[in-house]
Tab-separated table of C-alpha atoms in Angstrom:
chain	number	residue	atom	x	y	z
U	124	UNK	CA	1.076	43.321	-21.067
U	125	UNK	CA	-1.452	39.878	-21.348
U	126	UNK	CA	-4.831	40.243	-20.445
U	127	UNK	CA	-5.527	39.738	-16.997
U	128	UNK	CA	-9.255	38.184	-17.894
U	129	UNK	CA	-7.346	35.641	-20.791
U	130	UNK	CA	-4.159	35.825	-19.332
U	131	UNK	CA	-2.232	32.550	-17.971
U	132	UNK	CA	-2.909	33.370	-14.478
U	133	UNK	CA	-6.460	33.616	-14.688
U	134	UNK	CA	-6.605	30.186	-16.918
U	135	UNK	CA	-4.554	28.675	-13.811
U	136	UNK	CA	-6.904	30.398	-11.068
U	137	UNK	CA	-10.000	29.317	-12.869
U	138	UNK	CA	-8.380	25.751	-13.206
U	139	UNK	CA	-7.757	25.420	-9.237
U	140	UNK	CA	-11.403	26.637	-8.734
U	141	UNK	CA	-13.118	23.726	-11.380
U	142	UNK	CA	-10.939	21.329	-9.263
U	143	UNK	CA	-12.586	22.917	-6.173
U	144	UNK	CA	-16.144	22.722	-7.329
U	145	UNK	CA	-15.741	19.465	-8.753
U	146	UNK	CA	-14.190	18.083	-5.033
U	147	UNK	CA	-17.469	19.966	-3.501
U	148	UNK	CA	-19.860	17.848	-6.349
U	149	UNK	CA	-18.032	14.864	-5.171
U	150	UNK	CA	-16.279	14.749	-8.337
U	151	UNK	CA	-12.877	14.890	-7.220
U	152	UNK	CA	-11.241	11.816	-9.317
U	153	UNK	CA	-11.721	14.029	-12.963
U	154	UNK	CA	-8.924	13.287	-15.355
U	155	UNK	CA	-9.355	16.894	-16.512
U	156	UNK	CA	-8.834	17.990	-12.696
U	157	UNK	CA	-5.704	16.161	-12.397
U	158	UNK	CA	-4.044	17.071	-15.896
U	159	UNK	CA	-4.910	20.965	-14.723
U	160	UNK	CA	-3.391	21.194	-11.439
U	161	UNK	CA	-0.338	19.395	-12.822
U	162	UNK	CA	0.376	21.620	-15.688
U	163	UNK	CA	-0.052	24.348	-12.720
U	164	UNK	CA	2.086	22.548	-10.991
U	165	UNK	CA	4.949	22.449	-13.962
U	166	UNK	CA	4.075	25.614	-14.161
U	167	UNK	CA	5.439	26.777	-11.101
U	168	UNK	CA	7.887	24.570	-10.667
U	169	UNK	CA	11.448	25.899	-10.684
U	170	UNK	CA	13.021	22.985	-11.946
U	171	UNK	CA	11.055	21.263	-14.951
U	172	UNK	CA	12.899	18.438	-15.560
U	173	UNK	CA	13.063	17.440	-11.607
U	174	UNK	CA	9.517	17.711	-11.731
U	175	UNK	CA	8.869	15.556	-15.194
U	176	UNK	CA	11.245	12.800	-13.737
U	177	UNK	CA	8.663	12.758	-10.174
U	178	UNK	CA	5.471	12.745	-12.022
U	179	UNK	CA	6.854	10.197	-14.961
U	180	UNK	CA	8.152	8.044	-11.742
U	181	UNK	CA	4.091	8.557	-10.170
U	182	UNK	CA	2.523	7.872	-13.561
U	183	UNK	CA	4.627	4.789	-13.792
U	184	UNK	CA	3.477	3.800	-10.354
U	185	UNK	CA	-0.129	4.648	-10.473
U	186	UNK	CA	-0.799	2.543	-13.464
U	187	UNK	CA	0.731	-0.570	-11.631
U	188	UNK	CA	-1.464	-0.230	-9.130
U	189	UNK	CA	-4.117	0.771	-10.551
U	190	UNK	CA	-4.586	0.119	-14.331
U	191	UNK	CA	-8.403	0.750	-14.654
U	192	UNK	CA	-10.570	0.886	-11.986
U	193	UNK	CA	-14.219	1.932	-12.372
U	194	UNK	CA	-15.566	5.288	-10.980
U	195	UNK	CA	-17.329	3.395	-8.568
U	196	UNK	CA	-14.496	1.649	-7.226
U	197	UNK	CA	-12.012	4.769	-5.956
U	198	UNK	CA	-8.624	3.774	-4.872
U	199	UNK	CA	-7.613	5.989	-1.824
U	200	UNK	CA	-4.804	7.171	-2.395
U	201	UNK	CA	-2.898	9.077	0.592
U	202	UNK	CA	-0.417	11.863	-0.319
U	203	UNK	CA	2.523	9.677	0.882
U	204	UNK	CA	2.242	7.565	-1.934
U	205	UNK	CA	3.062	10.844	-4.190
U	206	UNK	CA	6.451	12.308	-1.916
U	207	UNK	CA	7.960	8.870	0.336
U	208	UNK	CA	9.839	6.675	-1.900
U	209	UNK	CA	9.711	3.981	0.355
U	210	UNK	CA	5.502	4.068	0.783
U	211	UNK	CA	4.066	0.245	0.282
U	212	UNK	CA	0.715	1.268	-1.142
U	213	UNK	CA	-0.128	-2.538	-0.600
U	214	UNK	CA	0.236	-3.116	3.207
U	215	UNK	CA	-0.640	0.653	4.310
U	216	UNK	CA	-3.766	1.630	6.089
U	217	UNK	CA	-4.631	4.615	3.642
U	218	UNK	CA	-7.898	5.672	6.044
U	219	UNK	CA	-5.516	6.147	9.145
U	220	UNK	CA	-2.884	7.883	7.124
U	221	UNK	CA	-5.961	10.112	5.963
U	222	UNK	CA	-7.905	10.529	8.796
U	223	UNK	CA	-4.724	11.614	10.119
U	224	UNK	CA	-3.251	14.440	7.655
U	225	UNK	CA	-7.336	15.934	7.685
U	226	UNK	CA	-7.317	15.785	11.753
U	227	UNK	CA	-4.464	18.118	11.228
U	228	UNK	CA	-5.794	20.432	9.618
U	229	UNK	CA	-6.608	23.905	11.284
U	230	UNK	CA	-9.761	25.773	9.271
U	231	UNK	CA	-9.134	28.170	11.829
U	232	UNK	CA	-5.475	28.981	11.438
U	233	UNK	CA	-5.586	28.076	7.728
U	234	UNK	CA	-7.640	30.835	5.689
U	235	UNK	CA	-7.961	28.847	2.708
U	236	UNK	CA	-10.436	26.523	4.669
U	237	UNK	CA	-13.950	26.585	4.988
U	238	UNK	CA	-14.681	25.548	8.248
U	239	UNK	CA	-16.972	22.678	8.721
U	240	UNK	CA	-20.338	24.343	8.994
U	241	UNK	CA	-19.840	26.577	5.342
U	242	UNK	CA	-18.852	23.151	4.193
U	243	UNK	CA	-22.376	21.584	5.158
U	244	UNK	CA	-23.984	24.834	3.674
U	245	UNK	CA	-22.373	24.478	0.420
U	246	UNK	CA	-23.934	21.179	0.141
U	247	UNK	CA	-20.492	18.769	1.492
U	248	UNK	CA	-21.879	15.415	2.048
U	249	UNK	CA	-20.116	13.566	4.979
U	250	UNK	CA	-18.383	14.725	7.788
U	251	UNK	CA	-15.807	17.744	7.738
U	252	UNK	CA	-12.612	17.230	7.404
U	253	UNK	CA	-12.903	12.730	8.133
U	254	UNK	CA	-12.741	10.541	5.250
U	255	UNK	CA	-15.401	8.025	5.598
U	256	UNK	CA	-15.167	5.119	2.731
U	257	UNK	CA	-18.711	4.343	1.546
């Protein structure tokens, strides 16, 4: 039996939670974040190779569009750019199709969610659940 303190599941838990804390600091772009929750992700994944082909088709993609861009200069980057084949990062409005998927979300229904007032107590800078470009 692994250890349930060293053990895979733990690494993977405590993985999801740096992502968290680093979203709440406002770091939410970390390389490190996004290499973690896609190993989860593979992890988890029933079919491997389906999976390597859609992130080796995204990695191709992302690096198109965006082959260095300083910290400062964030693409947003809307989840239908990851799942719709068809999604023309180019001539989309990315802050409506954001705006949108976080309208739709339910802290109340959703227990996964802080709702917006823990947010503003754990120090979230902005406005609950609306993405507002700086």
């Amino acid at each position: 039996m692994s250890d349930p303190i060293n053990g895979p599941t733990y690494a993977m838990w405590q993985s999801v939670q740096y992502s968290r804390y680093n979203y709440i600091d406002n770091e939410h772009s970390s390389n490190e974040d996004v290499v973690r929750l896609a190993i989860i992700a593979r992890h988890i994944c029933p079919d491997k190779k389906l999976f390597d082909n859609w992130l080796r088709h995204i990695l191709k993609r992302c690096i198109e569009l965006f082959p260095y861009i300083k910290l400062s200069n964030k693409p947003v980057i809307p989840r239908q750019f990851f799942f719709e084949k068809d999604y023309n990062y180019q001539s989309a409005d990315h802050i409506k199709i954001i705006n949108e998927f976080l309208s739709s979300l339910n802290y109340k229904e959703n227990e996964t969610l802080n709702s917006p007032e823990i947010m503003k107590e754990e120090g979230f800078q902005g406005t609950p659940y609306k993405y507002e470009p700086q």
